[in-house]
Short mmCIF file of C-alpha atoms in Angstrom, two decimals:
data_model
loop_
_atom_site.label_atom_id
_atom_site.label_comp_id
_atom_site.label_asym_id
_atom_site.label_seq_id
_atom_site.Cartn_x
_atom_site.Cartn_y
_atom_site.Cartn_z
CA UNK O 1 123.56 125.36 114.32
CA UNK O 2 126.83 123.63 114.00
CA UNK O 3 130.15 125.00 115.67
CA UNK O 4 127.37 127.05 118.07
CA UNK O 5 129.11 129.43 120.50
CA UNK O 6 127.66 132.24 122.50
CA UNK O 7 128.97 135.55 123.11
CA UNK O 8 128.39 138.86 124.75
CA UNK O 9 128.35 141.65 122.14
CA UNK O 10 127.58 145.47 123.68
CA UNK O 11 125.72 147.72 120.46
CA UNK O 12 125.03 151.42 120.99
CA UNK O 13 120.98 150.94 121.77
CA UNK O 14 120.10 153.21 118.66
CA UNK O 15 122.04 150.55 117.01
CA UNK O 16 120.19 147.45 118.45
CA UNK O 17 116.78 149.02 117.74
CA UNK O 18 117.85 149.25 114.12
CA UNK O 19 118.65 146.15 113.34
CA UNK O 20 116.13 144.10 116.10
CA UNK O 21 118.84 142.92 118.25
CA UNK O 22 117.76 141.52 121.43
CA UNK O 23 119.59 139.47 124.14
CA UNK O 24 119.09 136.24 124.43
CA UNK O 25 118.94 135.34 120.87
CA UNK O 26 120.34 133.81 117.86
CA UNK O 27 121.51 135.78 114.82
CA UNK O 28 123.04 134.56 111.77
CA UNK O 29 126.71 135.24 111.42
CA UNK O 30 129.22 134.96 108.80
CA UNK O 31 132.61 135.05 108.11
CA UNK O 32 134.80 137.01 106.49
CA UNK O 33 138.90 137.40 106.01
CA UNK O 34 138.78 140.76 107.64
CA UNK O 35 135.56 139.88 110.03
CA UNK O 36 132.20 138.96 110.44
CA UNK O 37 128.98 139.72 109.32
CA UNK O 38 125.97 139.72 111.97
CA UNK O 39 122.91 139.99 110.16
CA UNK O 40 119.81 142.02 111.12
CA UNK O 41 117.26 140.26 113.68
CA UNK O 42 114.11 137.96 111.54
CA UNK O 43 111.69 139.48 113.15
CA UNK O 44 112.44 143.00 112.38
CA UNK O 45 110.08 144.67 109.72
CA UNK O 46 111.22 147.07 107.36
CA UNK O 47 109.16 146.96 104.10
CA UNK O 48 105.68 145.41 102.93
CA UNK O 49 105.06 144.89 99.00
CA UNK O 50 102.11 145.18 98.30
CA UNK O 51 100.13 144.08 95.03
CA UNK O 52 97.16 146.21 94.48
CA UNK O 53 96.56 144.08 91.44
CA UNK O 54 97.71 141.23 89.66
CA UNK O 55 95.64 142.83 86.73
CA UNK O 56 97.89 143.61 84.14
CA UNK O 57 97.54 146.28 80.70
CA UNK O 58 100.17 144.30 78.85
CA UNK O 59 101.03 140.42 78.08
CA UNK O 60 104.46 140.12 77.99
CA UNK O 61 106.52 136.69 76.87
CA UNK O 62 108.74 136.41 80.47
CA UNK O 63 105.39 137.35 82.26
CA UNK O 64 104.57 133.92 85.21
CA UNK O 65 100.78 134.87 83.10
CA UNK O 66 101.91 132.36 80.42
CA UNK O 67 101.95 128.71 83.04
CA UNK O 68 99.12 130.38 85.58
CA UNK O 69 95.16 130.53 85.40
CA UNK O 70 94.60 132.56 88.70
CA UNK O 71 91.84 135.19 88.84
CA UNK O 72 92.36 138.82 88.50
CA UNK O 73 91.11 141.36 91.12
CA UNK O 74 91.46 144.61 92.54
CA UNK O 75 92.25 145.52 96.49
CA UNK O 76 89.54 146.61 98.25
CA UNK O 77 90.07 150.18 99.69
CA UNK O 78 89.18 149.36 102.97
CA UNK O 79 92.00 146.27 102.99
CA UNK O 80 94.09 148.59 102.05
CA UNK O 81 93.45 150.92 105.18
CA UNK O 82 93.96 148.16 107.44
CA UNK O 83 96.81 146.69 106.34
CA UNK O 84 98.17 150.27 106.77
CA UNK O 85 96.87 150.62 110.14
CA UNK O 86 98.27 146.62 111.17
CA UNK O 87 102.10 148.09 109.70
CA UNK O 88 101.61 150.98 111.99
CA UNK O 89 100.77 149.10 114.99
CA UNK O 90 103.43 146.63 114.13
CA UNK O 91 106.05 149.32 113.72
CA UNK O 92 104.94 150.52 116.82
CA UNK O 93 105.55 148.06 118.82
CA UNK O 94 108.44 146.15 117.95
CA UNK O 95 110.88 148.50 115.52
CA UNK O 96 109.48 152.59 116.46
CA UNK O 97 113.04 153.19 115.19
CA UNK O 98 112.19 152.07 111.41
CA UNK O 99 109.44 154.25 111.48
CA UNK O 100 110.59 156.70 109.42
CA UNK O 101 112.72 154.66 107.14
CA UNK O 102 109.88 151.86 106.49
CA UNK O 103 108.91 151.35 102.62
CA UNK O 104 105.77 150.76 100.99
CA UNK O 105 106.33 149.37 97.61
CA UNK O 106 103.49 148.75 95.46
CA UNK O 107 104.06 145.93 93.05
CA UNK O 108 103.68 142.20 92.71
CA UNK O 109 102.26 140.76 89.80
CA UNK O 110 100.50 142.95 88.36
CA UNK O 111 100.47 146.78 87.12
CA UNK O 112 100.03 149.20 89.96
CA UNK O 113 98.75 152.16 87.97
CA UNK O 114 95.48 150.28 87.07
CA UNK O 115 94.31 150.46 90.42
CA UNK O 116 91.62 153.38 90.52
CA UNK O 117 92.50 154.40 93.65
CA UNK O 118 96.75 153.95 93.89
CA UNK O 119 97.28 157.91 94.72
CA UNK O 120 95.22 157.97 97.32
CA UNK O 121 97.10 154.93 98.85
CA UNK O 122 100.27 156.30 98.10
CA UNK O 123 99.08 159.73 99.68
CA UNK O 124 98.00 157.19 102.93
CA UNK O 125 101.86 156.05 102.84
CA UNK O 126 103.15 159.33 103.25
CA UNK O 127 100.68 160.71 105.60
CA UNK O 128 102.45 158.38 108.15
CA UNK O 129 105.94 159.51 107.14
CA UNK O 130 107.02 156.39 105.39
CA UNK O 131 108.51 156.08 102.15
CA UNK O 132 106.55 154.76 99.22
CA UNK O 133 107.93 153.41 96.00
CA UNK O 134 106.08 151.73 92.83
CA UNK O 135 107.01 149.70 89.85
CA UNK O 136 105.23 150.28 86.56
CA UNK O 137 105.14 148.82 82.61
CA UNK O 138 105.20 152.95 81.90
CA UNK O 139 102.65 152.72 79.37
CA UNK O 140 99.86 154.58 81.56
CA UNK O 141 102.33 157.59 83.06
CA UNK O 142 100.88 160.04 80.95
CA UNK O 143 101.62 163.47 82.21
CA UNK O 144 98.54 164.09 84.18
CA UNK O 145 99.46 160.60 86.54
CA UNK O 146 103.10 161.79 86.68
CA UNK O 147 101.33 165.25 88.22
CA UNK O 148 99.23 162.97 90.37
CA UNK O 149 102.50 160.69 91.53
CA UNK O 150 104.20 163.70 91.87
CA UNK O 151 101.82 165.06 94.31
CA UNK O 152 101.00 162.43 96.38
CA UNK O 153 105.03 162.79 97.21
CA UNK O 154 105.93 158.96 96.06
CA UNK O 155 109.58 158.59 96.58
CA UNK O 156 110.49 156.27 93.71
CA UNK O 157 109.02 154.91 90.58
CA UNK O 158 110.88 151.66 88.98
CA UNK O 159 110.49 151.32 85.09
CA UNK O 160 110.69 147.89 83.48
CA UNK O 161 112.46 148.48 79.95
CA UNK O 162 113.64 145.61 78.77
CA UNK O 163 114.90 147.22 75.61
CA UNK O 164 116.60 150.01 73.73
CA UNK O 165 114.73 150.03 70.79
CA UNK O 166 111.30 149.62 69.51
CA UNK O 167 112.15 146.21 67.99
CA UNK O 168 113.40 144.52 71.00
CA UNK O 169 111.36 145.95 73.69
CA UNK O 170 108.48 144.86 71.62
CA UNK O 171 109.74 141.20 71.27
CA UNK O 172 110.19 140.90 75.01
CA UNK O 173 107.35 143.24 76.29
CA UNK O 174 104.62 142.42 73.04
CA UNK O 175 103.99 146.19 72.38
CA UNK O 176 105.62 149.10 69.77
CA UNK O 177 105.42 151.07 73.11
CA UNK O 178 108.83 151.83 73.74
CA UNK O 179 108.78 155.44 72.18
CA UNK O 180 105.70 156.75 74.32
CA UNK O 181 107.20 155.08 77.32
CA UNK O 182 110.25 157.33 77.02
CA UNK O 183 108.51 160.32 75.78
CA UNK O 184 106.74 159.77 79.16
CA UNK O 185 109.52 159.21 81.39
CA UNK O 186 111.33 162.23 79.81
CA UNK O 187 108.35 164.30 80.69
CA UNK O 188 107.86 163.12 84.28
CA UNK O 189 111.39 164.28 84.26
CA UNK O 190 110.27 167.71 82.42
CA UNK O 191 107.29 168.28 85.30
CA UNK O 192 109.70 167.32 88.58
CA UNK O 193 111.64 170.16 87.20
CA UNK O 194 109.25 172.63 86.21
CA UNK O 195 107.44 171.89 90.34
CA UNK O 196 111.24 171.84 91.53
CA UNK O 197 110.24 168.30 93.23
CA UNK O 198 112.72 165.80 94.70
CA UNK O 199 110.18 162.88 93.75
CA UNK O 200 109.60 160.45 92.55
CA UNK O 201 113.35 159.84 91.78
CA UNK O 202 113.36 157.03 88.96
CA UNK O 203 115.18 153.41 88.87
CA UNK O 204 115.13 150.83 85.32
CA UNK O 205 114.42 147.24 85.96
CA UNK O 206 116.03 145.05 83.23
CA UNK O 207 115.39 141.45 82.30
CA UNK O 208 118.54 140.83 80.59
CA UNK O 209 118.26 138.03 77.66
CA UNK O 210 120.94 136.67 74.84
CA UNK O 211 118.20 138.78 72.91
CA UNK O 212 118.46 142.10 74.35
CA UNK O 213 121.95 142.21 76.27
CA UNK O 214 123.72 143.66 73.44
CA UNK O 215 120.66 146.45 74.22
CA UNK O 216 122.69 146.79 78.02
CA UNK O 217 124.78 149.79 76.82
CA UNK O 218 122.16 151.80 75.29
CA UNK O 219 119.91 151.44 78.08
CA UNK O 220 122.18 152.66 80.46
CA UNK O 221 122.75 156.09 78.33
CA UNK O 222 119.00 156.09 78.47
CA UNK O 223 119.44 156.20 82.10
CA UNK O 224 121.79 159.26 82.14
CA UNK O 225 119.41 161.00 79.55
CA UNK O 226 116.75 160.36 81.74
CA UNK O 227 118.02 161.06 84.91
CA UNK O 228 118.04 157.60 86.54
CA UNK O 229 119.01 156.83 90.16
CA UNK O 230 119.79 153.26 89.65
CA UNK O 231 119.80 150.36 86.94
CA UNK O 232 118.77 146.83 88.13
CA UNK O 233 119.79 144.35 86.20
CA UNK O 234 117.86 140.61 86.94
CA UNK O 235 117.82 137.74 84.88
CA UNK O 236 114.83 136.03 83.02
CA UNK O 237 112.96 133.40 84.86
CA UNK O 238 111.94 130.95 82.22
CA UNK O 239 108.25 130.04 82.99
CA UNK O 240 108.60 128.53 79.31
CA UNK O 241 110.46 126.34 76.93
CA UNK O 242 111.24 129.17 74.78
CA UNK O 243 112.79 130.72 77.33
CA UNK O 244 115.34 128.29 78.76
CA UNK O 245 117.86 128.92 75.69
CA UNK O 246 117.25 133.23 76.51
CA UNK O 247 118.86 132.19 79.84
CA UNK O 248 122.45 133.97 80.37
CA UNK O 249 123.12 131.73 83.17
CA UNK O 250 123.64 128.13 83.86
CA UNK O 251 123.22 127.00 87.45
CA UNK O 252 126.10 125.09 87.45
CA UNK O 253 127.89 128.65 87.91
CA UNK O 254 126.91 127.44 91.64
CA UNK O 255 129.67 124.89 91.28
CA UNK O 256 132.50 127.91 91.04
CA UNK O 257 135.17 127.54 93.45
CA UNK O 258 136.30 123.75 92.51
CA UNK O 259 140.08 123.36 93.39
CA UNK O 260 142.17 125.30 95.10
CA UNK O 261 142.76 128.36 93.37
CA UNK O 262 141.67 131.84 94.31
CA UNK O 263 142.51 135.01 91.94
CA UNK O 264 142.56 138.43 93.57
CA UNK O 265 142.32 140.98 90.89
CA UNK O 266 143.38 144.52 91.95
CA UNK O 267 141.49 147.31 90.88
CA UNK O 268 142.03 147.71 87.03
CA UNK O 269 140.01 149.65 84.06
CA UNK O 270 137.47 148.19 82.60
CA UNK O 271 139.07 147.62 79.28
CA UNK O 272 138.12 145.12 76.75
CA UNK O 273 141.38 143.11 77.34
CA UNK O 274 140.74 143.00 81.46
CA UNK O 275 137.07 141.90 80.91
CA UNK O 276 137.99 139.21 78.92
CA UNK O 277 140.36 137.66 80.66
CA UNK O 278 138.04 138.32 84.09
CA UNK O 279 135.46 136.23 82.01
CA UNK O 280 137.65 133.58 80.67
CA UNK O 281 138.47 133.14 84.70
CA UNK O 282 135.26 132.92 85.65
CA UNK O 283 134.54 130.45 82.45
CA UNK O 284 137.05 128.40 83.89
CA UNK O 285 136.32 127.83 87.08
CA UNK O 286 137.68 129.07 90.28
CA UNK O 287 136.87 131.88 93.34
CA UNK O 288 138.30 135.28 92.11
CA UNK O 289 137.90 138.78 93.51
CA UNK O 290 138.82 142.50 92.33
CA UNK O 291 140.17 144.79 94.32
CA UNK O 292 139.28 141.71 97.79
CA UNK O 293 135.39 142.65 97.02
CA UNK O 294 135.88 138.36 97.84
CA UNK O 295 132.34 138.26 98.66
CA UNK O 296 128.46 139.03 98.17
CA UNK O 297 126.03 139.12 100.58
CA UNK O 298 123.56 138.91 97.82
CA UNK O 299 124.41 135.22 97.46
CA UNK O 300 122.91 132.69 99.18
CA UNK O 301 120.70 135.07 101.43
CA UNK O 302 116.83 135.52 100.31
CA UNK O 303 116.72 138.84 99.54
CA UNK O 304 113.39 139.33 100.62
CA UNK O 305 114.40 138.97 104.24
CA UNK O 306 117.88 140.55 103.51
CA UNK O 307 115.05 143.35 102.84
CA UNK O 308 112.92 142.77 106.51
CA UNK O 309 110.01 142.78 104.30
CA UNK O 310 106.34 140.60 104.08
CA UNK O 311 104.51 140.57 101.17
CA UNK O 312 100.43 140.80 101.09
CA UNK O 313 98.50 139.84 97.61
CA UNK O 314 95.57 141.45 96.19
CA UNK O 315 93.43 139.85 98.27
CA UNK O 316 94.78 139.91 101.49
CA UNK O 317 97.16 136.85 101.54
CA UNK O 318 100.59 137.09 103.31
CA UNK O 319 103.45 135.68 101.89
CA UNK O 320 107.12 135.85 102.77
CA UNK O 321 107.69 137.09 99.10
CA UNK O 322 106.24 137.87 96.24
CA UNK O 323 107.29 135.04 94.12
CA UNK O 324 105.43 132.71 96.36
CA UNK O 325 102.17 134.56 95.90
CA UNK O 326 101.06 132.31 93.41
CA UNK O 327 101.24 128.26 92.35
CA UNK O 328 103.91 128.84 89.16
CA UNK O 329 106.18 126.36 87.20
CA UNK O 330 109.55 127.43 85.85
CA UNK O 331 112.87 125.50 84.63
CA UNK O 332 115.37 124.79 87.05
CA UNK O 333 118.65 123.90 84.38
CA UNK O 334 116.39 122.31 82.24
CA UNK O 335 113.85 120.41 84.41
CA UNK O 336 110.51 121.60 85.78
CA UNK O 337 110.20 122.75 89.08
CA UNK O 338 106.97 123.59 90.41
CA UNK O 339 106.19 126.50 92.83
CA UNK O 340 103.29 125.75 95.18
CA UNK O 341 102.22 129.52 97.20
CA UNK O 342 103.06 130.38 100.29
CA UNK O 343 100.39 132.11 102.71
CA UNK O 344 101.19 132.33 106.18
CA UNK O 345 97.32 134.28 106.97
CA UNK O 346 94.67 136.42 105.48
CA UNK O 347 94.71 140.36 106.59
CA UNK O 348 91.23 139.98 106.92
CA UNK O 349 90.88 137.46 109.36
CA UNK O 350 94.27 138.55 111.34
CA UNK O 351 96.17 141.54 112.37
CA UNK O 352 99.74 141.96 110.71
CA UNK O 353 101.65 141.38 113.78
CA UNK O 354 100.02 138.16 114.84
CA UNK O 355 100.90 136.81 111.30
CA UNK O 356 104.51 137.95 111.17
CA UNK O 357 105.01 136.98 114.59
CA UNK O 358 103.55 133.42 114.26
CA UNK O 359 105.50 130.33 114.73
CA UNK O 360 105.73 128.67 111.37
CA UNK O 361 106.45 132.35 109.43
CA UNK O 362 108.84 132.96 112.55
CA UNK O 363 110.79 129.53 111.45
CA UNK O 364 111.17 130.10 107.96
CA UNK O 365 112.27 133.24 108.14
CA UNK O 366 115.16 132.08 110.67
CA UNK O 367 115.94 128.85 108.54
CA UNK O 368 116.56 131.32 105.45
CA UNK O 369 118.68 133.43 107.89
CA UNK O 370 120.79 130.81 108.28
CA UNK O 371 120.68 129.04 104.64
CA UNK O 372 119.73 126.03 106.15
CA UNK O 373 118.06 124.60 102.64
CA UNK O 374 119.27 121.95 100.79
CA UNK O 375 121.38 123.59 97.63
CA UNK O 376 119.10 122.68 94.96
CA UNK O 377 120.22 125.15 92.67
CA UNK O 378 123.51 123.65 92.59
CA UNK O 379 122.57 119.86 92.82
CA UNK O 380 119.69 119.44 91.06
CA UNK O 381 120.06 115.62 91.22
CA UNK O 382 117.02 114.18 92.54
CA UNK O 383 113.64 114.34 92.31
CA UNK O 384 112.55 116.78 95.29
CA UNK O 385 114.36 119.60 93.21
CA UNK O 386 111.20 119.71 91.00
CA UNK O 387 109.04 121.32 93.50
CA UNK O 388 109.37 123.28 96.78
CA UNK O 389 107.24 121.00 98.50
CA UNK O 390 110.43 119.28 100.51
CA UNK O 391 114.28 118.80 100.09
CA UNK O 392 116.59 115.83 100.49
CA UNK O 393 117.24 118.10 104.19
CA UNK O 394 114.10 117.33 105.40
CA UNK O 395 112.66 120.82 104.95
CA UNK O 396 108.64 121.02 104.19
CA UNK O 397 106.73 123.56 101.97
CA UNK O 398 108.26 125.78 101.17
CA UNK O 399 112.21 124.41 100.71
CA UNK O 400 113.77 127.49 99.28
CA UNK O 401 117.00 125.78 98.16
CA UNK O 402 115.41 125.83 94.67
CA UNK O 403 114.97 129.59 94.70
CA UNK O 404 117.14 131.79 91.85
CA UNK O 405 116.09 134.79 93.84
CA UNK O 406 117.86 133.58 97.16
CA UNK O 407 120.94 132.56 94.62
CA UNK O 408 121.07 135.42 92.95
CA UNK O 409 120.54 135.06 89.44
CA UNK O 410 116.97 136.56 89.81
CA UNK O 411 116.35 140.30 91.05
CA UNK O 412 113.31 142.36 92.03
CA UNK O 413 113.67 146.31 93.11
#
């Protein structure tokens, strides 16, 4: 690392545990006006996504399935068990403090309630004490799975809804569903109620487009009708042509901060005259804050790792993420970039722990730590940008500098 230094930092041990500090090692460390930033040890584990399925009930227009031929399956039950019983031992040994507070979240590219056997899995989750959280399309939580979810004590359920009406939900999502998808998240609402559960408190994942944003406003009111704990709002990857001109972004947004002049708003309403001149800064160019919230540890961090979490495929693959489960192509500005996947092991040839400890998974997490990939997403002048095979840094398979997730124009819950 440049401008290296060591110090001697004392952390209540409770603390240390927490977060995977050990002595003797590197962190990442940033700076701040006010302070610095020490973020959580690499190796520390925290959450495991897991995709039960990349099977998939509908076939929408933003889905990767449009620029993939992979094979569908199902996880085999018994996988299943031991990657449960690898996490535990894992946990276990290195972070007993996260026991507790470690997630299961079933999702990846696929839909999770297909799986025959998903509340038994998530009943496995919270035999152990963990928490256990799911996205769904909402199509199949009819009122006897919401029962079942309920039940099996699942913490959180995320919704995608990528509109507020029946006529753009179905142009995004290919399916007149929306209606029965509310009726049914109004009624999951209904039976927590009426069995006084806690669970499964709900969040709405949104793929925001130039074709549904103006949709933003309503969906948020359906959030308050329904009862939602959180909104996430993420971009559209375009995996298509006909997607690059739905983008609301341009990566050259990268390039704010040329010159020398920063804007610190304080805190003001939200009116339609402060918006507007907040965007027409931003338009312009330039660093600005409100009220000195000057930075965002989103940014330039993958949030994957920001997370502490692995992800483990259908079939027992491990990858650092779950966009890297699969080869993909998207368009970086308007170029191709192609995504080659990432497996660091197979859970049925190794445990969990020897994977996440091995060297090579060890090193990317740290190099991601430290954001030690070229900036493709700002660049995006040469010829390595169009794959994540290497960048002009030297970095091998897989150079994240490419990534919209680690940038922050792409979210997942």
């Amino acid at each position: 690392m440049k401008n290296e230094v060591s110090v001697n930092i004392t952390l209540p041990a409770e603390v240390a545990a927490r977060y995977g500090f050990a002595s003797d090692t590197e962190y990442a460390v940033s700076e701040y006006s006010d302070g610095i930033f020490i973020r959580q040890s690499p190796d520390i584990l925290k959450r495991i996504y897991i995709e039960v399925t990349n099977s998939c009930n509908l076939d929408c227009s933003t889905c990767v399935r449009n620029v993939w031929s992979e094979d569908t399956g199902m996880m085999e039950y018994s996988l299943f068990g031991k990657i449960i019983t690898d996490t535990e031992q894992q946990l276990e040994k290195y972070s007993p403090d996260n026991r507790t507070k470690f997630t299961v979240f079933f999702g990846g590219w696929g839909e999770p309630l297909l799986h025959p056997e998903i509340i038994r899995m998530i009943k496995e989750v919270k035999d152990r004490g963990w928490r256990a959280e799911l996205i769904t399309n909402g199509v199949m939580l009819d009122n006897r799975t919401a029962n079942d979810l309920i039940g099996a004590g699942l913490d959180f359920i995320w919704v995608s809804l990528d509109g507020a009406t029946p006529e753009s939900y179905s142009d995004v999502r290919l399916g007149n569903m929306l209606p029965q998808i509310l009726e049914n998240l109004n009624n999951l609402r209904k039976i927590k109620a009426f069995s006084l559960s806690m669970g499964p408190q709900l969040g709405i994942a949104f793929v925001a487009m130039k074709k549904n944003i103006s949709d933003l406003p309503d969906v948020i009111n359906i959030c308050r009708k329904l009862e939602a704990k959180k909104l996430s709002v993420s971009n559209v990857l375009p995996f298509t042509s006909d997607l690059v001109d739905e983008r609301l972004y341009r990566l050259s947004s990268g390039n704010w901060g040329k010159g020398d002049l920063v804007i610190d708003f304080p805190r003001m309403d939200p009116s339609d005259e402060v918006v507007g001149i907040i965007k027409n800064t931003a338009a312009a160019g330039g660093w600005y804050s409100v009220a000195g919230n000057e930075n965002d540890h989103r940014i330039g961090v993958c949030p994957f790792l920001k997370k502490a979490s692995v992800s483990v495929r259908w079939d027992g693959m491990v990858s650092p993420c779950t966009p890297l489960f699969y080869d993909s192509s998207s368009y970086l500005e308007d170029t191709i970039r192609e995504s080659r996947a990432c497996h660091f092991g197979s859970i049925a040839e190794k445990s969990l722990s020897e994977i996440w400890m091995q060297e090579d998974f060890r090193l990317l997490r740290r190099k991601l730590q430290f954001d030690e990939f070229s900036p493709c997403t700002v660049c995006n002048s040469c010829e390595m940008a169009e794959s994540n095979e290497e960048d002009c840094f030297g970095d091998q398979h897989p150079a994240c500098g490419g990534c919209l997730w680690q940038q922050g124009f792409i979210r997942c819950p």
